[in-house]
Tab-separated table of C-alpha atoms in Angstrom:
chain	number	residue	atom	x	y	z
A	699	UNK	CA	-24.709	11.426	-41.125
A	700	UNK	CA	-26.766	12.946	-38.004
A	701	UNK	CA	-23.951	13.549	-35.829
A	702	UNK	CA	-23.304	17.301	-35.834
A	703	UNK	CA	-26.801	17.539	-34.615
A	704	UNK	CA	-26.883	15.306	-32.069
A	705	UNK	CA	-23.606	15.821	-30.607
A	706	UNK	CA	-23.656	18.442	-28.590
A	707	UNK	CA	-24.271	17.364	-25.233
A	708	UNK	CA	-24.045	14.583	-23.002
A	709	UNK	CA	-27.781	14.179	-22.637
A	710	UNK	CA	-28.906	14.194	-26.176
A	711	UNK	CA	-29.720	10.557	-28.180
A	712	UNK	CA	-28.892	10.260	-31.493
A	713	UNK	CA	-31.714	8.840	-33.853
A	714	UNK	CA	-30.304	5.768	-34.017
A	715	UNK	CA	-29.768	5.776	-30.591
A	716	UNK	CA	-26.551	6.105	-29.766
A	717	UNK	CA	-24.825	8.565	-27.186
A	718	UNK	CA	-22.159	10.435	-29.197
A	719	UNK	CA	-20.339	12.755	-26.142
A	720	UNK	CA	-19.547	9.168	-24.824
A	721	UNK	CA	-18.161	8.144	-27.789
A	722	UNK	CA	-16.342	10.791	-28.401
A	723	UNK	CA	-14.943	10.552	-24.690
A	724	UNK	CA	-14.159	6.816	-25.520
A	725	UNK	CA	-12.072	8.141	-28.736
A	726	UNK	CA	-9.682	10.505	-26.232
A	727	UNK	CA	-9.156	6.931	-25.016
A	728	UNK	CA	-7.971	5.362	-28.509
A	729	UNK	CA	-5.649	8.686	-28.251
A	730	UNK	CA	-3.524	7.668	-25.758
A	731	UNK	CA	-0.573	5.632	-26.412
A	732	UNK	CA	-1.054	1.412	-25.755
A	733	UNK	CA	-1.726	-0.079	-22.543
A	734	UNK	CA	-2.196	-3.674	-22.447
A	735	UNK	CA	-2.787	-6.339	-19.983
A	736	UNK	CA	-3.005	-10.279	-20.027
A	737	UNK	CA	-3.292	-12.857	-17.207
A	738	UNK	CA	-2.040	-16.000	-16.259
A	739	UNK	CA	-3.378	-18.295	-13.810
A	740	UNK	CA	-1.449	-16.541	-10.931
A	741	UNK	CA	-0.224	-13.682	-11.978
A	742	UNK	CA	-1.941	-10.350	-13.959
A	743	UNK	CA	0.764	-8.356	-15.774
A	744	UNK	CA	0.191	-4.889	-17.721
A	745	UNK	CA	2.857	-3.761	-20.346
A	746	UNK	CA	2.440	0.558	-21.666
A	747	UNK	CA	3.991	2.648	-23.919
A	748	UNK	CA	5.186	5.778	-22.594
A	749	UNK	CA	5.288	8.723	-24.467
A	750	UNK	CA	7.709	11.930	-24.173
A	751	UNK	CA	6.179	15.388	-25.641
A	752	UNK	CA	9.864	15.993	-26.630
A	753	UNK	CA	13.427	15.511	-25.934
A	754	UNK	CA	13.535	17.441	-22.268
A	755	UNK	CA	10.611	15.791	-21.329
A	756	UNK	CA	9.959	12.848	-18.843
A	757	UNK	CA	8.092	10.103	-20.332
A	758	UNK	CA	4.476	9.963	-19.372
A	759	UNK	CA	3.723	7.194	-16.489
A	760	UNK	CA	0.961	4.960	-17.071
A	761	UNK	CA	1.080	2.830	-14.582
A	762	UNK	CA	-0.066	3.455	-11.228
A	763	UNK	CA	-0.314	0.931	-7.622
A	764	UNK	CA	-3.906	1.092	-5.999
A	765	UNK	CA	-3.409	-1.235	-3.223
A	766	UNK	CA	-1.047	-4.085	-2.114
A	767	UNK	CA	-2.822	-6.278	-4.538
A	768	UNK	CA	-4.378	-4.093	-7.261
A	769	UNK	CA	-2.959	-1.841	-10.122
A	770	UNK	CA	-4.002	-0.007	-12.786
A	771	UNK	CA	-2.295	0.968	-16.200
A	772	UNK	CA	-4.264	4.049	-18.586
A	773	UNK	CA	-4.807	5.596	-22.118
A	774	UNK	CA	-6.205	8.878	-22.573
A	775	UNK	CA	-6.341	11.646	-20.118
A	776	UNK	CA	-3.998	11.781	-17.209
A	777	UNK	CA	-5.807	13.769	-15.338
A	778	UNK	CA	-9.090	12.348	-15.498
A	779	UNK	CA	-6.791	9.161	-14.747
A	780	UNK	CA	-5.901	10.640	-11.376
A	781	UNK	CA	-8.954	11.601	-10.385
A	782	UNK	CA	-10.151	7.597	-10.621
A	783	UNK	CA	-7.384	6.910	-8.910
A	784	UNK	CA	-7.294	8.703	-5.938
A	785	UNK	CA	-11.152	7.453	-6.049
A	786	UNK	CA	-10.344	3.590	-6.451
A	787	UNK	CA	-7.030	4.412	-3.225
A	788	UNK	CA	-9.842	6.019	-0.909
A	789	UNK	CA	-11.646	2.933	-1.485
A	790	UNK	CA	-8.825	0.433	-1.327
A	791	UNK	CA	-7.894	1.660	1.992
A	792	UNK	CA	-10.889	2.327	3.698
A	793	UNK	CA	-12.065	-1.643	2.730
A	794	UNK	CA	-8.713	-2.445	4.631
A	795	UNK	CA	-9.185	-0.114	8.002
A	796	UNK	CA	-12.856	-1.248	8.230
A	797	UNK	CA	-12.641	-5.113	7.123
A	798	UNK	CA	-9.165	-5.958	7.455
A	799	UNK	CA	-9.287	-7.455	4.298
A	800	UNK	CA	-8.277	-6.720	0.524
A	801	UNK	CA	-10.772	-5.474	-1.736
A	802	UNK	CA	-11.982	-7.090	-4.644
A	803	UNK	CA	-10.709	-6.000	-7.618
A	804	UNK	CA	-13.870	-6.652	-9.100
A	805	UNK	CA	-15.777	-4.612	-6.404
A	806	UNK	CA	-13.733	-1.513	-7.309
A	807	UNK	CA	-14.318	-1.657	-10.480
A	808	UNK	CA	-17.931	-2.016	-10.221
A	809	UNK	CA	-18.101	1.625	-7.832
A	810	UNK	CA	-15.716	2.915	-10.641
A	811	UNK	CA	-18.453	1.465	-13.384
A	812	UNK	CA	-20.690	3.210	-11.271
A	813	UNK	CA	-19.326	6.694	-10.583
A	814	UNK	CA	-18.146	6.639	-14.775
A	815	UNK	CA	-21.792	6.147	-15.531
A	816	UNK	CA	-22.960	9.393	-13.221
A	817	UNK	CA	-21.107	11.265	-15.408
A	818	UNK	CA	-22.514	10.593	-18.557
A	819	UNK	CA	-26.220	11.472	-17.152
A	820	UNK	CA	-25.587	14.527	-15.076
A	821	UNK	CA	-25.716	18.175	-16.619
A	822	UNK	CA	-23.293	19.940	-16.416
A	823	UNK	CA	-20.508	16.874	-16.252
A	824	UNK	CA	-18.418	15.298	-19.021
A	825	UNK	CA	-17.463	11.741	-18.921
A	826	UNK	CA	-14.019	10.756	-17.546
A	827	UNK	CA	-11.726	10.808	-21.144
A	828	UNK	CA	-9.989	8.243	-19.439
A	829	UNK	CA	-10.029	4.036	-19.772
A	830	UNK	CA	-8.425	2.300	-17.370
A	831	UNK	CA	-7.056	-1.460	-17.616
A	832	UNK	CA	-7.056	-3.021	-13.823
A	833	UNK	CA	-5.041	-5.853	-12.490
A	834	UNK	CA	-5.156	-6.803	-9.004
A	835	UNK	CA	-5.181	-10.862	-7.538
A	836	UNK	CA	-7.560	-11.364	-4.730
A	837	UNK	CA	-9.412	-14.110	-3.858
A	838	UNK	CA	-6.753	-16.923	-5.103
A	839	UNK	CA	-7.847	-15.365	-8.514
A	840	UNK	CA	-5.907	-13.529	-10.954
A	841	UNK	CA	-8.364	-10.081	-12.318
A	842	UNK	CA	-7.880	-7.685	-15.058
A	843	UNK	CA	-10.833	-5.443	-15.936
A	844	UNK	CA	-11.245	-3.101	-18.594
A	845	UNK	CA	-13.439	0.682	-17.378
A	846	UNK	CA	-14.453	2.713	-19.900
A	847	UNK	CA	-16.263	6.249	-20.461
A	848	UNK	CA	-19.329	4.753	-20.612
A	849	UNK	CA	-18.942	2.989	-17.719
A	850	UNK	CA	-19.253	0.022	-19.365
A	851	UNK	CA	-16.552	-2.674	-17.267
A	852	UNK	CA	-15.730	-6.198	-18.275
A	853	UNK	CA	-13.503	-8.930	-17.511
A	854	UNK	CA	-10.677	-10.219	-19.606
A	855	UNK	CA	-8.129	-12.776	-20.245
A	856	UNK	CA	-6.181	-10.208	-22.096
A	857	UNK	CA	-7.189	-6.705	-23.494
A	858	UNK	CA	-5.231	-3.621	-25.289
A	859	UNK	CA	-6.862	-0.239	-25.414
A	860	UNK	CA	-5.032	3.092	-26.964
A	861	UNK	CA	-3.357	4.281	-30.378
A	862	UNK	CA	-2.271	0.716	-32.762
A	863	UNK	CA	-3.954	-1.051	-29.793
A	864	UNK	CA	-5.456	-3.253	-32.617
A	865	UNK	CA	-2.069	-4.933	-33.784
A	866	UNK	CA	-1.482	-5.931	-29.665
A	867	UNK	CA	-5.278	-6.768	-29.463
A	868	UNK	CA	-4.609	-9.497	-32.498
A	869	UNK	CA	-1.017	-10.483	-31.548
A	870	UNK	CA	-3.389	-11.324	-27.679
A	871	UNK	CA	-5.530	-13.342	-29.526
A	872	UNK	CA	-3.745	-15.242	-31.183
A	873	UNK	CA	-1.694	-16.315	-28.067
A	874	UNK	CA	-4.164	-15.952	-25.229
A	875	UNK	CA	-4.960	-20.122	-24.997
A	876	UNK	CA	-1.724	-20.981	-23.588
A	877	UNK	CA	-1.850	-17.728	-20.561
A	878	UNK	CA	-3.317	-19.416	-17.942
A	879	UNK	CA	-0.829	-22.176	-17.752
A	880	UNK	CA	1.933	-19.653	-17.875
A	881	UNK	CA	4.889	-18.644	-15.732
A	882	UNK	CA	5.220	-15.090	-14.778
A	883	UNK	CA	8.650	-14.659	-17.030
A	884	UNK	CA	6.753	-16.165	-19.655
A	885	UNK	CA	3.884	-13.803	-19.705
A	886	UNK	CA	5.857	-10.893	-19.169
A	887	UNK	CA	7.744	-11.983	-22.328
A	888	UNK	CA	4.214	-12.295	-24.375
A	889	UNK	CA	3.113	-8.800	-23.169
A	890	UNK	CA	5.798	-6.884	-23.953
A	891	UNK	CA	5.740	-8.800	-28.119
A	892	UNK	CA	2.425	-7.890	-27.786
A	893	UNK	CA	3.345	-4.431	-27.421
A	894	UNK	CA	6.101	-4.670	-30.252
A	895	UNK	CA	3.220	-5.327	-32.133
A	896	UNK	CA	1.721	-1.579	-31.427
A	897	UNK	CA	4.544	0.248	-31.177
A	898	UNK	CA	5.358	0.885	-34.732
A	899	UNK	CA	7.974	3.010	-35.739
A	900	UNK	CA	9.088	4.091	-32.226
A	901	UNK	CA	11.960	1.236	-30.777
A	902	UNK	CA	11.474	0.094	-26.873
A	903	UNK	CA	13.606	1.049	-24.513
A	904	UNK	CA	14.286	0.952	-20.483
A	905	UNK	CA	12.396	4.298	-20.685
A	906	UNK	CA	9.779	4.234	-22.289
A	907	UNK	CA	8.172	0.274	-21.937
A	908	UNK	CA	6.327	-0.330	-18.607
A	909	UNK	CA	5.752	-3.095	-17.045
A	910	UNK	CA	4.034	-4.144	-13.527
A	911	UNK	CA	3.141	-6.971	-11.899
A	912	UNK	CA	0.684	-8.595	-9.454
A	913	UNK	CA	0.071	-12.176	-8.501
A	914	UNK	CA	0.322	-14.958	-6.035
A	915	UNK	CA	2.724	-14.124	-3.647
A	916	UNK	CA	3.292	-11.000	-5.641
A	917	UNK	CA	2.893	-7.825	-4.254
A	918	UNK	CA	1.832	-5.390	-7.111
A	919	UNK	CA	5.334	-3.743	-8.303
A	920	UNK	CA	6.082	-1.619	-11.064
A	921	UNK	CA	9.409	-2.983	-12.674
A	922	UNK	CA	12.539	-1.195	-12.689
A	923	UNK	CA	14.048	-0.024	-15.958
A	924	UNK	CA	16.601	-2.975	-15.511
A	925	UNK	CA	14.183	-5.557	-15.483
A	926	UNK	CA	12.610	-4.156	-17.915
A	927	UNK	CA	15.944	-3.843	-20.449
A	928	UNK	CA	16.306	-7.873	-19.596
A	929	UNK	CA	13.102	-8.198	-21.042
A	930	UNK	CA	13.761	-6.179	-23.814
A	931	UNK	CA	17.318	-7.909	-24.558
A	932	UNK	CA	15.013	-11.178	-24.820
A	933	UNK	CA	12.590	-10.173	-27.122
A	934	UNK	CA	15.220	-8.326	-29.145
A	935	UNK	CA	17.472	-12.213	-29.986
A	936	UNK	CA	14.003	-12.798	-31.840
A	937	UNK	CA	13.554	-9.748	-33.104
A	938	UNK	CA	13.906	-11.186	-36.686
A	939	UNK	CA	11.292	-13.524	-36.546
A	940	UNK	CA	9.054	-10.563	-35.301
A	941	UNK	CA	10.024	-7.157	-38.214
A	942	UNK	CA	8.526	-9.776	-40.989
A	943	UNK	CA	5.643	-10.546	-38.639
A	944	UNK	CA	5.069	-6.397	-38.318
A	945	UNK	CA	5.753	-5.792	-42.063
A	946	UNK	CA	1.771	-7.527	-43.404
A	947	UNK	CA	-0.236	-6.134	-40.691
A	948	UNK	CA	0.464	-1.993	-40.120
A	949	UNK	CA	-0.331	1.238	-42.342
A	950	UNK	CA	-4.095	0.532	-41.786
A	951	UNK	CA	-6.396	3.317	-41.275
A	952	UNK	CA	-6.812	3.031	-37.652
A	953	UNK	CA	-8.857	6.102	-37.463
A	954	UNK	CA	-11.879	4.695	-38.696
A	955	UNK	CA	-11.608	1.575	-37.181
A	956	UNK	CA	-11.551	2.580	-33.568
A	957	UNK	CA	-14.859	4.379	-33.820
A	958	UNK	CA	-16.879	0.878	-34.746
A	959	UNK	CA	-14.994	-1.134	-32.587
A	960	UNK	CA	-15.564	1.102	-29.120
A	961	UNK	CA	-18.900	0.398	-29.386
A	962	UNK	CA	-18.532	-2.111	-26.671
B	1405	UNK	CA	-23.800	9.170	51.385
B	1406	UNK	CA	-22.107	10.951	53.889
B	1407	UNK	CA	-19.914	8.857	56.442
B	1408	UNK	CA	-19.660	9.882	60.155
B	1409	UNK	CA	-16.460	11.989	59.565
B	1410	UNK	CA	-18.766	14.374	57.003
B	1411	UNK	CA	-17.005	13.093	53.411
B	1412	UNK	CA	-19.149	12.355	50.946
B	1413	UNK	CA	-18.650	9.146	49.517
B	1414	UNK	CA	-19.381	8.676	45.674
B	1415	UNK	CA	-20.274	5.092	44.085
B	1416	UNK	CA	-18.168	4.002	41.862
B	1417	UNK	CA	-18.257	5.615	38.557
B	1418	UNK	CA	-18.217	3.906	34.743
B	1419	UNK	CA	-14.766	4.502	33.473
B	1420	UNK	CA	-14.155	3.868	29.347
B	1421	UNK	CA	-10.879	3.365	30.466
B	1422	UNK	CA	-8.937	-0.376	31.691
B	1423	UNK	CA	-5.605	-1.544	31.709
B	1424	UNK	CA	-4.608	-5.063	29.947
B	1425	UNK	CA	-0.887	-4.918	31.248
B	1426	UNK	CA	1.877	-5.734	29.637
B	1427	UNK	CA	5.506	-4.211	28.849
B	1428	UNK	CA	7.262	-2.508	25.815
B	1429	UNK	CA	10.888	-1.099	25.202
B	1430	UNK	CA	13.004	0.136	22.803
B	1431	UNK	CA	16.826	0.580	22.456
B	1432	UNK	CA	18.656	2.647	20.264
B	1433	UNK	CA	21.845	1.963	18.911
B	1434	UNK	CA	24.383	3.533	17.052
B	1435	UNK	CA	23.147	2.202	13.613
B	1436	UNK	CA	20.394	-0.154	14.951
B	1437	UNK	CA	17.552	-0.202	17.008
B	1438	UNK	CA	15.810	-2.816	19.013
B	1439	UNK	CA	12.215	-2.941	20.064
B	1440	UNK	CA	10.201	-5.576	21.757
B	1441	UNK	CA	6.602	-6.151	23.568
B	1442	UNK	CA	5.414	-9.211	25.007
B	1443	UNK	CA	2.417	-10.590	23.894
B	1444	UNK	CA	-0.685	-11.357	27.410
B	1445	UNK	CA	-3.196	-9.349	27.530
B	1446	UNK	CA	-5.184	-9.362	30.798
B	1447	UNK	CA	-8.400	-8.044	32.399
B	1448	UNK	CA	-7.610	-7.859	36.308
B	1449	UNK	CA	-5.958	-10.982	37.689
B	1450	UNK	CA	-7.234	-13.561	34.903
B	1451	UNK	CA	-5.282	-13.625	31.044
B	1452	UNK	CA	-7.580	-12.995	28.977
B	1453	UNK	CA	-5.409	-14.009	25.965
B	1454	UNK	CA	-1.757	-15.141	25.235
B	1455	UNK	CA	-1.113	-13.688	21.880
B	1456	UNK	CA	-2.437	-10.055	21.514
B	1457	UNK	CA	0.056	-7.996	19.430
B	1458	UNK	CA	1.126	-4.431	20.826
B	1459	UNK	CA	3.665	-4.013	17.423
B	1460	UNK	CA	3.060	-2.914	14.148
B	1461	UNK	CA	5.865	-2.306	11.732
B	1462	UNK	CA	4.940	0.839	10.225
B	1463	UNK	CA	7.865	0.602	7.372
B	1464	UNK	CA	10.887	-0.641	6.986
B	1465	UNK	CA	12.852	1.184	8.589
B	1466	UNK	CA	10.345	2.804	11.643
B	1467	UNK	CA	7.920	0.638	14.191
B	1468	UNK	CA	5.361	0.493	16.945
B	1469	UNK	CA	4.639	-0.641	20.125
B	1470	UNK	CA	1.906	0.564	22.739
B	1471	UNK	CA	1.211	-0.631	26.085
B	1472	UNK	CA	-2.244	0.312	27.913
B	1473	UNK	CA	-5.877	-0.597	26.625
B	1474	UNK	CA	-5.805	-3.640	23.699
B	1475	UNK	CA	-8.874	-1.725	22.193
B	1476	UNK	CA	-7.132	1.802	21.968
B	1477	UNK	CA	-4.100	0.290	21.220
B	1478	UNK	CA	-5.727	-1.986	18.457
B	1479	UNK	CA	-7.187	1.525	16.866
B	1480	UNK	CA	-4.405	3.568	16.841
B	1481	UNK	CA	-2.043	0.646	15.465
B	1482	UNK	CA	-5.102	0.403	12.444
B	1483	UNK	CA	-4.945	4.458	12.281
B	1484	UNK	CA	-2.034	4.413	11.713
B	1485	UNK	CA	-1.497	2.302	9.206
B	1486	UNK	CA	-3.427	3.781	7.304
B	1487	UNK	CA	-1.736	7.177	7.235
B	1488	UNK	CA	0.863	5.340	6.644
B	1489	UNK	CA	-0.219	3.961	3.475
B	1490	UNK	CA	-1.811	7.867	1.988
B	1491	UNK	CA	1.774	9.335	3.071
B	1492	UNK	CA	3.354	6.630	0.906
B	1493	UNK	CA	0.668	7.448	-2.043
B	1494	UNK	CA	0.937	11.135	-1.800
B	1495	UNK	CA	4.435	12.029	-1.728
B	1496	UNK	CA	5.842	8.023	-3.112
B	1497	UNK	CA	7.862	6.726	-0.585
B	1498	UNK	CA	7.865	5.508	2.774
B	1499	UNK	CA	7.380	8.368	5.618
B	1500	UNK	CA	10.878	8.600	7.623
B	1501	UNK	CA	10.954	7.721	11.536
B	1502	UNK	CA	10.814	11.139	12.512
B	1503	UNK	CA	7.504	11.583	10.442
B	1504	UNK	CA	6.079	8.843	11.935
B	1505	UNK	CA	6.587	9.820	15.086
B	1506	UNK	CA	5.274	13.565	14.493
B	1507	UNK	CA	2.632	11.995	13.259
B	1508	UNK	CA	2.046	9.628	16.280
B	1509	UNK	CA	2.096	12.820	18.097
B	1510	UNK	CA	-0.493	14.794	16.922
B	1511	UNK	CA	-2.642	11.688	16.701
B	1512	UNK	CA	-2.629	10.929	19.821
B	1513	UNK	CA	-2.935	15.034	20.640
B	1514	UNK	CA	-5.972	14.999	18.528
B	1515	UNK	CA	-7.461	12.975	21.182
B	1516	UNK	CA	-6.966	15.221	23.924
B	1517	UNK	CA	-9.871	15.339	25.715
B	1518	UNK	CA	-10.669	11.890	25.239
B	1519	UNK	CA	-7.442	10.416	24.717
B	1520	UNK	CA	-6.050	7.059	23.114
B	1521	UNK	CA	-4.899	5.072	26.383
B	1522	UNK	CA	-1.976	3.540	25.648
B	1523	UNK	CA	1.524	4.152	26.001
B	1524	UNK	CA	4.106	4.127	22.625
B	1525	UNK	CA	7.379	3.783	22.219
B	1526	UNK	CA	8.417	4.745	18.309
B	1527	UNK	CA	11.647	3.198	17.275
B	1528	UNK	CA	13.553	2.903	14.075
B	1529	UNK	CA	16.404	4.442	12.104
B	1530	UNK	CA	16.549	8.083	11.311
B	1531	UNK	CA	17.103	9.966	7.957
B	1532	UNK	CA	20.939	9.872	9.295
B	1533	UNK	CA	20.427	5.955	9.310
B	1534	UNK	CA	21.323	6.626	12.959
B	1535	UNK	CA	19.428	4.323	15.649
B	1536	UNK	CA	16.101	6.371	17.063
B	1537	UNK	CA	14.126	5.651	20.028
B	1538	UNK	CA	10.533	8.106	20.554
B	1539	UNK	CA	8.854	7.916	23.778
B	1540	UNK	CA	5.254	9.471	24.818
B	1541	UNK	CA	2.800	9.918	26.995
B	1542	UNK	CA	-0.955	9.288	26.557
B	1543	UNK	CA	-1.893	12.675	24.624
B	1544	UNK	CA	1.072	12.526	23.050
B	1545	UNK	CA	4.296	14.666	24.554
B	1546	UNK	CA	7.267	13.589	22.671
B	1547	UNK	CA	10.938	12.923	23.363
B	1548	UNK	CA	13.725	11.624	21.468
B	1549	UNK	CA	15.464	9.174	23.190
B	1550	UNK	CA	18.555	6.640	23.837
B	1551	UNK	CA	15.899	3.847	24.926
B	1552	UNK	CA	12.223	3.240	27.003
B	1553	UNK	CA	10.574	1.268	28.420
B	1554	UNK	CA	6.904	1.803	28.823
B	1555	UNK	CA	3.750	-0.640	30.202
B	1556	UNK	CA	3.234	-2.577	33.901
B	1557	UNK	CA	6.875	-3.493	33.754
B	1558	UNK	CA	8.475	-0.568	32.720
B	1559	UNK	CA	9.378	-0.012	36.577
B	1560	UNK	CA	11.295	-3.277	36.307
B	1561	UNK	CA	12.504	-2.465	32.681
B	1562	UNK	CA	13.295	1.121	33.233
B	1563	UNK	CA	15.730	1.056	36.299
B	1564	UNK	CA	17.905	-2.243	34.005
B	1565	UNK	CA	18.069	0.337	30.713
B	1566	UNK	CA	19.512	3.468	32.671
B	1567	UNK	CA	22.645	1.091	34.265
B	1568	UNK	CA	23.094	-0.522	30.781
B	1569	UNK	CA	22.635	1.615	28.514
B	1570	UNK	CA	23.113	4.763	29.835
B	1571	UNK	CA	25.771	3.489	32.131
B	1572	UNK	CA	23.932	4.980	35.382
B	1573	UNK	CA	25.238	4.395	38.759
B	1574	UNK	CA	28.272	2.364	37.715
B	1575	UNK	CA	32.255	2.457	38.818
B	1576	UNK	CA	32.943	-0.062	36.841
B	1577	UNK	CA	32.818	1.148	33.553
B	1578	UNK	CA	34.095	3.978	31.633
B	1579	UNK	CA	31.453	5.801	29.448
B	1580	UNK	CA	34.295	6.547	26.700
B	1581	UNK	CA	35.109	2.827	26.381
B	1582	UNK	CA	32.088	1.616	25.701
B	1583	UNK	CA	29.618	0.585	23.250
B	1584	UNK	CA	26.518	-0.524	22.476
B	1585	UNK	CA	27.133	-3.690	19.702
B	1586	UNK	CA	23.646	-5.157	18.031
B	1587	UNK	CA	24.397	-8.036	20.169
B	1588	UNK	CA	24.981	-6.878	23.198
B	1589	UNK	CA	21.521	-4.630	23.384
B	1590	UNK	CA	19.512	-7.810	21.519
B	1591	UNK	CA	20.857	-9.468	24.334
B	1592	UNK	CA	19.788	-6.865	27.148
B	1593	UNK	CA	16.389	-6.176	25.661
B	1594	UNK	CA	15.641	-9.974	25.958
B	1595	UNK	CA	17.525	-10.495	29.164
B	1596	UNK	CA	15.494	-7.025	30.578
B	1597	UNK	CA	11.856	-8.140	29.441
B	1598	UNK	CA	12.518	-11.368	30.743
B	1599	UNK	CA	13.362	-10.521	33.995
B	1600	UNK	CA	10.163	-8.273	33.845
B	1601	UNK	CA	8.144	-11.750	33.186
B	1602	UNK	CA	9.722	-12.805	36.216
B	1603	UNK	CA	7.850	-10.148	38.973
B	1604	UNK	CA	5.439	-8.853	36.974
B	1605	UNK	CA	2.110	-10.914	36.699
B	1606	UNK	CA	1.084	-9.162	33.824
B	1607	UNK	CA	4.157	-9.487	31.626
B	1608	UNK	CA	4.494	-13.429	30.167
B	1609	UNK	CA	3.682	-15.814	27.060
B	1610	UNK	CA	5.568	-14.557	24.356
B	1611	UNK	CA	7.581	-11.861	23.238
B	1612	UNK	CA	8.041	-10.005	19.643
B	1613	UNK	CA	11.248	-8.708	19.215
B	1614	UNK	CA	12.170	-6.319	15.966
B	1615	UNK	CA	15.878	-5.376	15.202
B	1616	UNK	CA	15.509	-2.416	12.832
B	1617	UNK	CA	18.915	-1.246	10.783
B	1618	UNK	CA	19.793	0.116	6.966
B	1619	UNK	CA	18.715	-3.043	5.614
B	1620	UNK	CA	14.961	-3.435	6.920
B	1621	UNK	CA	13.676	-4.820	9.922
B	1622	UNK	CA	13.755	-8.480	11.363
B	1623	UNK	CA	11.192	-9.598	13.088
B	1624	UNK	CA	11.422	-12.406	15.866
B	1625	UNK	CA	9.941	-14.156	18.608
B	1626	UNK	CA	10.517	-16.012	22.246
B	1627	UNK	CA	8.470	-17.289	24.814
B	1628	UNK	CA	8.502	-15.542	28.355
B	1629	UNK	CA	6.810	-17.755	31.490
B	1630	UNK	CA	3.533	-18.652	30.844
B	1631	UNK	CA	2.326	-18.393	34.745
């Protein structure tokens, strides 16, 4: 109701105690195409849907390597993501140089949270309009974190961000209890199935699906298109079942929902 | 303090440098390179440790070995490793061997007025798939060669390589007939450093040897004399 009065600057609270600029920034994340992450005891996986603006252009990369044991999937403003990526790469490399070990994922994410918060409380700056899903393997454990423009960071068993992510999230909520004991192959399959829930009318191909894995004895690796295709083929075999489920879930008014959902 | 001849004698000054000994060598073939270093770290007439690595794999196609002062070797290798990662993140691909060679030269010259006490050899496969070896002095003078040795055993190893790889001073063999195979090169490198270990007190304990070809790097280790 009071939105237009209290949303012109990051430093203005609304009477309900909300900072609308941050919520608008989180809306930028929700506009990006779907990225989701899930983890087991031994591996963590991210799966993304890569958009291309037209047939002539390449698909927008959404997965980036930070270090041998850590990587990110992004949703939102890619340019902002590049800044945060550079920051993370710097932190991890510096730690490796000084201490000779991998920087724990949680610590990088904490630094990222501090960095993001700074932009919500400084004159002339704006929040980073990108959400990251950070996966990593260190200290014999897998990690999955979500960062948001607000500066809040949470650890997850599984999470999906971006447009139409609610469908993927519902799938993950249904299945996450069995993730911890799964092997890598099955984990990735769940990820791709979850992505299919969010893909809407778009067909999943090896060109527009990105998958990356990290884990025990597995350095962070972005899978090559042929490997992606092999997972898609496995999903196609069971496609009949999934199509029936999709018809029941789609076409809700996503926009109205996302604002409330993003208040984390 | 003046002696009776009138010369000035100075008290010995503190030096930031020490020599931890050890030998390194590398040989380039047509489509491969072999690089090796011992692992003994000495100080004076004592052994500080029998295993202190002088070898660093930078990419699948390129490695470096360094002799001299262990502290500087360690630091130089750390810096090089970080720089290689930065390059890979920036350019999306690993450094070529030529790029590594140039980078090492620049890193060394950067410390022109307080040098790294390191005598480095970089070896690997160049962009055309040909084996290459680069040798340096302490401040980064760069030269591409077919083989090189550095360290306390270098004066024992270099003549052997001159004779066996470059075929110098030989009357029994024609250069055109001779081709250095990978197996010969590996045996030669092993024999050369083993022989250095026989006579040079600072060379011994273990050898880390690495064979680099189009398929990547294969690392191995064997023992030398412990005396």
